[in-house]
Short mmCIF file of C-alpha atoms in Angstrom, two decimals:
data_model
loop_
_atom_site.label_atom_id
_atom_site.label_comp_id
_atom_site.label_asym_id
_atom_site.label_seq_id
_atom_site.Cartn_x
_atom_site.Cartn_y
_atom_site.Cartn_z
CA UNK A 1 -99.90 -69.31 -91.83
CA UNK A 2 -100.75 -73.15 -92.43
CA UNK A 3 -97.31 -73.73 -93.91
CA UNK A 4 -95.60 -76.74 -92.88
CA UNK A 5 -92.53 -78.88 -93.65
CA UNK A 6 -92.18 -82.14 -93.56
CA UNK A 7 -88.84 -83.60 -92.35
CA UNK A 8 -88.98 -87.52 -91.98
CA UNK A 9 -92.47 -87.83 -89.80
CA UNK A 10 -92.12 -84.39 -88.37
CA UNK A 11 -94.74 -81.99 -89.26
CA UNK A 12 -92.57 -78.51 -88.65
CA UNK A 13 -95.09 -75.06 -88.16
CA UNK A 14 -91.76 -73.21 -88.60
CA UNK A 15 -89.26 -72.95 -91.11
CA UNK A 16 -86.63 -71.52 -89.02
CA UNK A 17 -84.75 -74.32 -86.87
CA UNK A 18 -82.74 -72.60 -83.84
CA UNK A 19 -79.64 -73.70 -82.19
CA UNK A 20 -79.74 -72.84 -78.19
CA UNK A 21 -75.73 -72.36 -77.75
CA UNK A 22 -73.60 -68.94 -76.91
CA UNK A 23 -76.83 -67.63 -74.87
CA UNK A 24 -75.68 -65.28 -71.60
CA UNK A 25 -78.20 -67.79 -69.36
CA UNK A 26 -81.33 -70.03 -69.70
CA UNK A 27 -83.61 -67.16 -69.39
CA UNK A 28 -82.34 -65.53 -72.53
CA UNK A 29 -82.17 -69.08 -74.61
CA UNK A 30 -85.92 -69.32 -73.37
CA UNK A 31 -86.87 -65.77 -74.32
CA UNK A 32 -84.85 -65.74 -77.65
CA UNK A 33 -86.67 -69.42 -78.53
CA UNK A 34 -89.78 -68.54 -77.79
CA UNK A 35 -89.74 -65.36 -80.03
CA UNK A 36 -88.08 -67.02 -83.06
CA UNK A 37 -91.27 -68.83 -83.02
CA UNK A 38 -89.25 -72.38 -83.89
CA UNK A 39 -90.60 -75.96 -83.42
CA UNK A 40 -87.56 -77.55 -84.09
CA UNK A 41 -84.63 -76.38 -81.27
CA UNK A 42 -81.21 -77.93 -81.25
CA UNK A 43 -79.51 -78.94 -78.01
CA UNK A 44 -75.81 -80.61 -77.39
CA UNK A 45 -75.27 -83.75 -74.86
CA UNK A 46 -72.00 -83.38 -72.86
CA UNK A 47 -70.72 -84.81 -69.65
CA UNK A 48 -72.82 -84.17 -66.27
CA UNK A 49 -70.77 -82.51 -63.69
CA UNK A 50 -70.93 -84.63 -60.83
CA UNK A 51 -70.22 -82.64 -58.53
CA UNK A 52 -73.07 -80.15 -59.82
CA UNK A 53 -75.83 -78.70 -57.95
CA UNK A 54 -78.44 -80.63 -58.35
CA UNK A 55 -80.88 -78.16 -58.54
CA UNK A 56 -79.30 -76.37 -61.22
CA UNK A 57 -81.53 -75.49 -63.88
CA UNK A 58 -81.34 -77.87 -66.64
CA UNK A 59 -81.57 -76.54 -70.58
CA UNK A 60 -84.60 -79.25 -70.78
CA UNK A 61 -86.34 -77.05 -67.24
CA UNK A 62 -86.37 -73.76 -70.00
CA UNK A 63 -86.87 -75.81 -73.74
CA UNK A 64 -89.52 -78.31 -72.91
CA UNK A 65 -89.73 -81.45 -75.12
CA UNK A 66 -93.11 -81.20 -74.84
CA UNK A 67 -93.39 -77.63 -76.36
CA UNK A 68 -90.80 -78.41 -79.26
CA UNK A 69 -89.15 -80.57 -81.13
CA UNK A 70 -85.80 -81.49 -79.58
CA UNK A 71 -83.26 -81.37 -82.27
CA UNK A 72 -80.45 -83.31 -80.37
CA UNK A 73 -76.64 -82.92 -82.44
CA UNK A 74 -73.23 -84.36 -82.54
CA UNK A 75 -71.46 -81.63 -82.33
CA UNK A 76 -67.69 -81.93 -81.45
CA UNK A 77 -68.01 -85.41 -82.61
CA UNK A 78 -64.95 -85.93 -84.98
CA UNK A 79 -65.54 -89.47 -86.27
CA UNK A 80 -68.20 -91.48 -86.92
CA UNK A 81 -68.15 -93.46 -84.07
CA UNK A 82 -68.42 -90.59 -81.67
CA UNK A 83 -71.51 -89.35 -83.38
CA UNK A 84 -73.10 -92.76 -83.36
CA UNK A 85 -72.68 -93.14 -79.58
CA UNK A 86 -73.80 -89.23 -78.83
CA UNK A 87 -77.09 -89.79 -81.23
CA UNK A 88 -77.91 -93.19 -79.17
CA UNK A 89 -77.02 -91.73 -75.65
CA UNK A 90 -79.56 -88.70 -77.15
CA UNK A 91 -82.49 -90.96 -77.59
CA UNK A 92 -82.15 -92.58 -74.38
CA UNK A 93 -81.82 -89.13 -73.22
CA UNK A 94 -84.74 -87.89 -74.61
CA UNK A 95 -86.96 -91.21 -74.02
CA UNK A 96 -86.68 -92.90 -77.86
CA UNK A 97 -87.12 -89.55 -79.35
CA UNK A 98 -85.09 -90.58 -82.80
CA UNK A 99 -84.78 -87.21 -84.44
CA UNK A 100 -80.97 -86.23 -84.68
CA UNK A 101 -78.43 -83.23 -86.12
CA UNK A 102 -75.55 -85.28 -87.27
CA UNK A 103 -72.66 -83.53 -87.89
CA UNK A 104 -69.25 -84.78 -88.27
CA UNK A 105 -67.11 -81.73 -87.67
CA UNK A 106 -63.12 -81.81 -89.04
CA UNK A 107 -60.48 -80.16 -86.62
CA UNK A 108 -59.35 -77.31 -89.14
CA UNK A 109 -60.12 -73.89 -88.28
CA UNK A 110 -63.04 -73.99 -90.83
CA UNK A 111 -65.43 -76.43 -89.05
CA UNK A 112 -65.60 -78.05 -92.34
CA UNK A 113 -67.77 -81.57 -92.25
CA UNK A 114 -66.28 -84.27 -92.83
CA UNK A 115 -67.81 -85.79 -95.48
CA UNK A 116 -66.30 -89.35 -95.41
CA UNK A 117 -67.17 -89.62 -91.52
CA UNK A 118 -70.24 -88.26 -91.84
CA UNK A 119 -71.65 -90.59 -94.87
CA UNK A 120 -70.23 -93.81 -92.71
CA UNK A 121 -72.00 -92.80 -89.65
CA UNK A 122 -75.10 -91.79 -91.56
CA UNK A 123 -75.76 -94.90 -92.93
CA UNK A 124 -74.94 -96.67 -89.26
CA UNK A 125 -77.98 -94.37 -87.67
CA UNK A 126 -80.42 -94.43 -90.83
CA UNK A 127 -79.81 -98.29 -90.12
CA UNK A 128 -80.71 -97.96 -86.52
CA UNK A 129 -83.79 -96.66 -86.87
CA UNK A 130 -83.02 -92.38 -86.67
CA UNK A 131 -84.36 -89.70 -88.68
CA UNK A 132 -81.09 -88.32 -89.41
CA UNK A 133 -80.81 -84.50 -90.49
CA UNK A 134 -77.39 -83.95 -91.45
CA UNK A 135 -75.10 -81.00 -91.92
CA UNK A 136 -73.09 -81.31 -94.72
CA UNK A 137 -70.51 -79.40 -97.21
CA UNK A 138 -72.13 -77.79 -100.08
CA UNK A 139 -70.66 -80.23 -102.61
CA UNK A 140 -74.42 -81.33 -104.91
CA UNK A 141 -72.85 -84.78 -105.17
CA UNK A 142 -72.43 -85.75 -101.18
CA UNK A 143 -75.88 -84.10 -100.71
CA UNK A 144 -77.24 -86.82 -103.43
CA UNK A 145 -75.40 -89.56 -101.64
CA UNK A 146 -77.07 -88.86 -98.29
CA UNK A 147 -80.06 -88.77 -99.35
CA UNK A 148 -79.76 -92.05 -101.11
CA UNK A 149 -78.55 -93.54 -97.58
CA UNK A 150 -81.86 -92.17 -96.13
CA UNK A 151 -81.51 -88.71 -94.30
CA UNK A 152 -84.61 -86.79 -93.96
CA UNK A 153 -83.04 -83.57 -94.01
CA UNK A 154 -79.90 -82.77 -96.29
CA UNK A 155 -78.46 -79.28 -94.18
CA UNK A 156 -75.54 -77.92 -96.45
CA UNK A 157 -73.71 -74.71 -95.14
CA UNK A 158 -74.14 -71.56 -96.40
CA UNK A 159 -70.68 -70.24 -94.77
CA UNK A 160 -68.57 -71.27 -92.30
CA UNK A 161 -70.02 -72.35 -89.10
CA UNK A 162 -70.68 -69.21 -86.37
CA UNK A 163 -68.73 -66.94 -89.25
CA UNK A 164 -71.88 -64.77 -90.40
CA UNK A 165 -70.94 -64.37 -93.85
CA UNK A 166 -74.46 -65.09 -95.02
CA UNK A 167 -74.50 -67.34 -98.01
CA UNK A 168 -71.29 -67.61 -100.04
CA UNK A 169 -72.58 -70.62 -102.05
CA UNK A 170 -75.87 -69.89 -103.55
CA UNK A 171 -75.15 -71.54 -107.17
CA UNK A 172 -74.44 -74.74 -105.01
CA UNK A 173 -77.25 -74.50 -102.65
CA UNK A 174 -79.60 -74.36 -106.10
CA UNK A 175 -77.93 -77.38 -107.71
CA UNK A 176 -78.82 -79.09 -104.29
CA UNK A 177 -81.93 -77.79 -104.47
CA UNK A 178 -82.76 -79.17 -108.38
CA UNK A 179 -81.16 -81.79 -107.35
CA UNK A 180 -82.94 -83.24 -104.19
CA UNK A 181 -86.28 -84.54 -103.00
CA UNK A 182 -85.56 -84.22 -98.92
CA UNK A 183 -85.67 -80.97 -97.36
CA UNK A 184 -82.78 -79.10 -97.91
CA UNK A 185 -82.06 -76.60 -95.17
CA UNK A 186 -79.49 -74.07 -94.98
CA UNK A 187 -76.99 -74.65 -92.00
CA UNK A 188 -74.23 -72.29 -90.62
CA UNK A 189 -73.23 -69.20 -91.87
CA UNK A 190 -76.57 -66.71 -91.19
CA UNK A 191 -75.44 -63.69 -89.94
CA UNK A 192 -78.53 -61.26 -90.24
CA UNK A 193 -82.31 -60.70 -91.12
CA UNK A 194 -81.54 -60.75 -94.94
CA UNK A 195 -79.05 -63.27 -95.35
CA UNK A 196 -81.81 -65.61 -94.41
CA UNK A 197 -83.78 -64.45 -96.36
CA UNK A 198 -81.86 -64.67 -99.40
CA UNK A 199 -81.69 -68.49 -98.25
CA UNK A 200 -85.05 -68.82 -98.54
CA UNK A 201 -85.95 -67.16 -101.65
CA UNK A 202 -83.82 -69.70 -103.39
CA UNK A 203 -85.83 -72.03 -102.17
CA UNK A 204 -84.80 -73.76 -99.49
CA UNK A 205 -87.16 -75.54 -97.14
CA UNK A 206 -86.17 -73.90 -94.02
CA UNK A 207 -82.36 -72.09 -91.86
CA UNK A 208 -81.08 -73.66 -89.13
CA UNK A 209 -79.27 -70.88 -87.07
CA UNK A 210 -77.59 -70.54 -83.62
CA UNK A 211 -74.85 -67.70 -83.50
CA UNK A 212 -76.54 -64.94 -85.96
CA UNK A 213 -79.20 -64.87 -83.29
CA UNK A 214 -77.54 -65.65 -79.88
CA UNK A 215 -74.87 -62.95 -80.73
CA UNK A 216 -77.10 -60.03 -81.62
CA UNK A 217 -76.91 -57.04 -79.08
CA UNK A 218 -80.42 -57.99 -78.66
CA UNK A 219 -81.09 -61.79 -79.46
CA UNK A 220 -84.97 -61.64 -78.33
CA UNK A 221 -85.21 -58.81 -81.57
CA UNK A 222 -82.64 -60.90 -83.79
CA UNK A 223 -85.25 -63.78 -82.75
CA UNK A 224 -88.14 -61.98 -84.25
CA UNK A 225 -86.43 -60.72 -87.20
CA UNK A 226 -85.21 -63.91 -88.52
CA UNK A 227 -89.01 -65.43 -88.02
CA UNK A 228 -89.84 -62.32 -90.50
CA UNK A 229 -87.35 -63.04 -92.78
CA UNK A 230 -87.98 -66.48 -93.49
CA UNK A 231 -91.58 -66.14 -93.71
CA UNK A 232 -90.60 -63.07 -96.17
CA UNK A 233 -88.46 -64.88 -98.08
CA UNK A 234 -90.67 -68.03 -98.28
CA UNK A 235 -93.61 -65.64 -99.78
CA UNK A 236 -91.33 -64.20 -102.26
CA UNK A 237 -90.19 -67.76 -103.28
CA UNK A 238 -93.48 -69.06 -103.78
CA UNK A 239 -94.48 -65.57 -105.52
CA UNK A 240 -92.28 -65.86 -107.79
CA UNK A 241 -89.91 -62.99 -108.44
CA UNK A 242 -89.78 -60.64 -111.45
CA UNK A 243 -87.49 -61.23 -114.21
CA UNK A 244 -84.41 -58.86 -114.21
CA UNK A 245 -83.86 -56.37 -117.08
CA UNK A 246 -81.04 -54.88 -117.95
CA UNK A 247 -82.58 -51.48 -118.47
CA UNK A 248 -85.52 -49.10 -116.72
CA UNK A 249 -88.87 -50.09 -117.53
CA UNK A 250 -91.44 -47.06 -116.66
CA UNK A 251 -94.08 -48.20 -113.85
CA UNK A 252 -96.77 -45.09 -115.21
CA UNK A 253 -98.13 -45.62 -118.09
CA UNK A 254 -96.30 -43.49 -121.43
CA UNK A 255 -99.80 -43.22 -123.00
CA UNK A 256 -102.07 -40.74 -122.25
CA UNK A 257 -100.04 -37.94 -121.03
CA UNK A 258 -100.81 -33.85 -120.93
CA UNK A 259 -99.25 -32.17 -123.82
CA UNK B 1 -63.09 -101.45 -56.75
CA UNK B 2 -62.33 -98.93 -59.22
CA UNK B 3 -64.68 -97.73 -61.71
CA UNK B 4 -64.23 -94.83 -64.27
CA UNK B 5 -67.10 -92.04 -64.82
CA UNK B 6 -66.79 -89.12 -67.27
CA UNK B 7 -63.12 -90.15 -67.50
CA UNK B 8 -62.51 -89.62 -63.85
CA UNK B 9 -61.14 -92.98 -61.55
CA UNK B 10 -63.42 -93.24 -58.83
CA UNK B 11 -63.10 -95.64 -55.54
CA UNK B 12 -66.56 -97.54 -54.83
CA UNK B 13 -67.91 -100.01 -52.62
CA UNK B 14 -69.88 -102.64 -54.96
CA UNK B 15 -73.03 -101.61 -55.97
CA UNK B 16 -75.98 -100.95 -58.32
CA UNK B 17 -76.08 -98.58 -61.05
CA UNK B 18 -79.33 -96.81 -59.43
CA UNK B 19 -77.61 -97.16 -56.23
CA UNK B 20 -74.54 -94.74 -57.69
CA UNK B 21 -76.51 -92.68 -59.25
CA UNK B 22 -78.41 -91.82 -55.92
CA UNK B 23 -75.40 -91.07 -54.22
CA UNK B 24 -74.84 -88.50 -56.70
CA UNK B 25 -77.73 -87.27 -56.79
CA UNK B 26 -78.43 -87.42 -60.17
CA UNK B 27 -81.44 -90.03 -59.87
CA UNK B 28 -84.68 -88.89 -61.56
CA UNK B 29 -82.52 -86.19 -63.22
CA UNK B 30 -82.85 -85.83 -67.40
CA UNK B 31 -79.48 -87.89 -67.97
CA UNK B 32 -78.65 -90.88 -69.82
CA UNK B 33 -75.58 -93.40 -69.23
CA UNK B 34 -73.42 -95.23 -71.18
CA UNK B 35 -71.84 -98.07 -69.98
CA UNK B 36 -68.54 -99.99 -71.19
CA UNK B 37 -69.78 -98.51 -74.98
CA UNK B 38 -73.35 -99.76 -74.42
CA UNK B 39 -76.36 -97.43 -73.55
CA UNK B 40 -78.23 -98.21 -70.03
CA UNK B 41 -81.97 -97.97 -70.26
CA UNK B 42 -82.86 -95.80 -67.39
CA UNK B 43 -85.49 -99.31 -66.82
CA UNK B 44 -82.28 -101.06 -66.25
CA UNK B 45 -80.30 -98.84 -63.41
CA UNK B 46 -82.03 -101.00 -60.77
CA UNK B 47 -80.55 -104.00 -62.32
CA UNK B 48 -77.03 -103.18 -63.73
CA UNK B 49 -74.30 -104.15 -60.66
CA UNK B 50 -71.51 -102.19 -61.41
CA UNK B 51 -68.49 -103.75 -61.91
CA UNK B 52 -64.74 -103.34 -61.04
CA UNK B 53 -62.96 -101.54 -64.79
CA UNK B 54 -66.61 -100.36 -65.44
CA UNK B 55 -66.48 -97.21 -67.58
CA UNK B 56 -69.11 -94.97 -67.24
CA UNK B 57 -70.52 -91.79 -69.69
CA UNK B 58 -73.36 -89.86 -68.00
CA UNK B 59 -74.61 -87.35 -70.32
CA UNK B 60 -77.35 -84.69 -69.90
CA UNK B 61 -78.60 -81.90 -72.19
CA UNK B 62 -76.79 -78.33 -72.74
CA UNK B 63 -77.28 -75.20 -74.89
CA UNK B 64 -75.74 -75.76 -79.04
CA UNK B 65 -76.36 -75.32 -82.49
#
């Protein structure tokens, strides 16, 4: 397929984004990456150890920057301020690379964003120079505002983060969608093959998914399903689906019969 | 002098940033640092003498969504 998106200057091949979290080692993260057939692979930054090994095989060693496109977030950041500084120490990090996740993630039990925190320290990186794609609530009105500040990527939820509901929200996700000219990708809250699928036959531009892979039985299978079932659901989209009747309506033809 | 690193005190004799890092071994290694709220260019390690109250974030890459 020569489908692309286009987030900011980043010319994606895939429309499924993949977190690399909750994976039993680096072998399976590379494995389960490699067969979701993603471009765009998220990674946390977090305090080095210093008393680690320094031989220690680093998440970088098994998800080369070269291969993909380092997707660098903020999570556990619970003000502005704190995702600021984790986005800049990500670029040095990652040698001026300025693509960034930014979420801004409340304490409550739901992972909600928070919006407030995340709109101030959206407009601080958009003014620094990132290409911010940001995880947001599915409220149409806070996905406007973003995109006015400058994201390249407005990523609402579909359900709670790492809950697997599949989407709860889809009448919001649409108004988003009607609503936006950025990429709107579908965040949190996969749990299977279908769910994204659903996601992307109401036309969003692309999932971004972590736990609904990493937590399969079998995450390298759960990695090629959901590459199936966003390229299915991105083929129905652009197909165009049937209209729904409220009654049968015979596939044969009623003419011509024996008598 | 005393320095703080990853929110741990830590005794050192004076010396350069690429100096401590060496020590740790974490020179050459995919890490950035932070220092006193300000980001270190890795150019810059050779350069930065760390001082005494310095507070240090040194950051690498991990597995998340």
């Amino acid at each position: 397929m020569t489908d692309t998106i286009q987030v900011g200057s980043y010319t994606l091949k895939s429309r499924l984004l993949v977190g690399t979290g909750k994976y039993r080692d680096l072998d399976e993260t590379g494995r389960a990456i490699g067969a979701s057939g993603a471009d765009v692979v998220t990674m946390a930054v977090r305090r080095t150890n210093l008393g680690q090994n320094p031989n220690e095989p680093n998440l970088l060693d098994v998800i080369s920057p070269d291969r993909y496109t380092l997707l660098p977030n903020t999570a556990g950041c619970h003000t502005a301020d704190d995702a600021v500084r984790t986005c800049r120490l990500a670029r040095e990090l990652l040698d001026g690379h300025n693509l960034v996740k930014l979420e801004v993630i409340s304490k409550s039990r739901t992972l909600y964003p928070d919006v407030v925190e995340t709109l101030s320290a959206a407009r601080t990186l958009v003014d620094d120079g990132f290409e911010v794609m940001v995880y947001t609530s599915d409220d149409p009105l806070i996905a406007l505002e973003l995109e006015a500040i400058g994201c390249v990527a407005v990523m609402p939820l579909g359900a709670p983060i790492g809950s697997g509901l599949g989407l709860q929200n889809p009448y919001n996700i649409r108004e988003i969608l009607d609503n936006l000219k950025v990429p709107v990708i579908v965040d949190a809250g996969v749990g299977t093959a279908s769910d994204a699928t659903v996601a992307m036959e109401l036309g969003c531009e692309g999932v971004l998914m972590n736990t609904a892979i990493a937590e399969a039985k079998d995450p390298v299978k759960m990695a090629r399903a959901m590459r199936l079932a966003i390229e299915s659901g991105r083929l129905a989209y652009e197909a165009g689906r049937m209209p729904r009747k409220r009654y049968a309506d015979a596939s044969s033809p009623e003419t011509g019969l024996i008598e | 002098m005393q320095i703080s690193v990853n929110g741990e005190m830590e005794i050192i004799e004076p010396q350069s940033l690429e100096g401590y890092l060496s020590d740790k071994s974490l020179l050459g290694r995919r890490i950035a640092v932070e220092r006193n709220g300000d980001i270190v260019p890795k150019s810059q390690f050779s350069e930065v003498i760390l001082e005494d109250g310095d507070v240090l974030e040194i950051v690498h890459a991990i597995g998340g969504g």
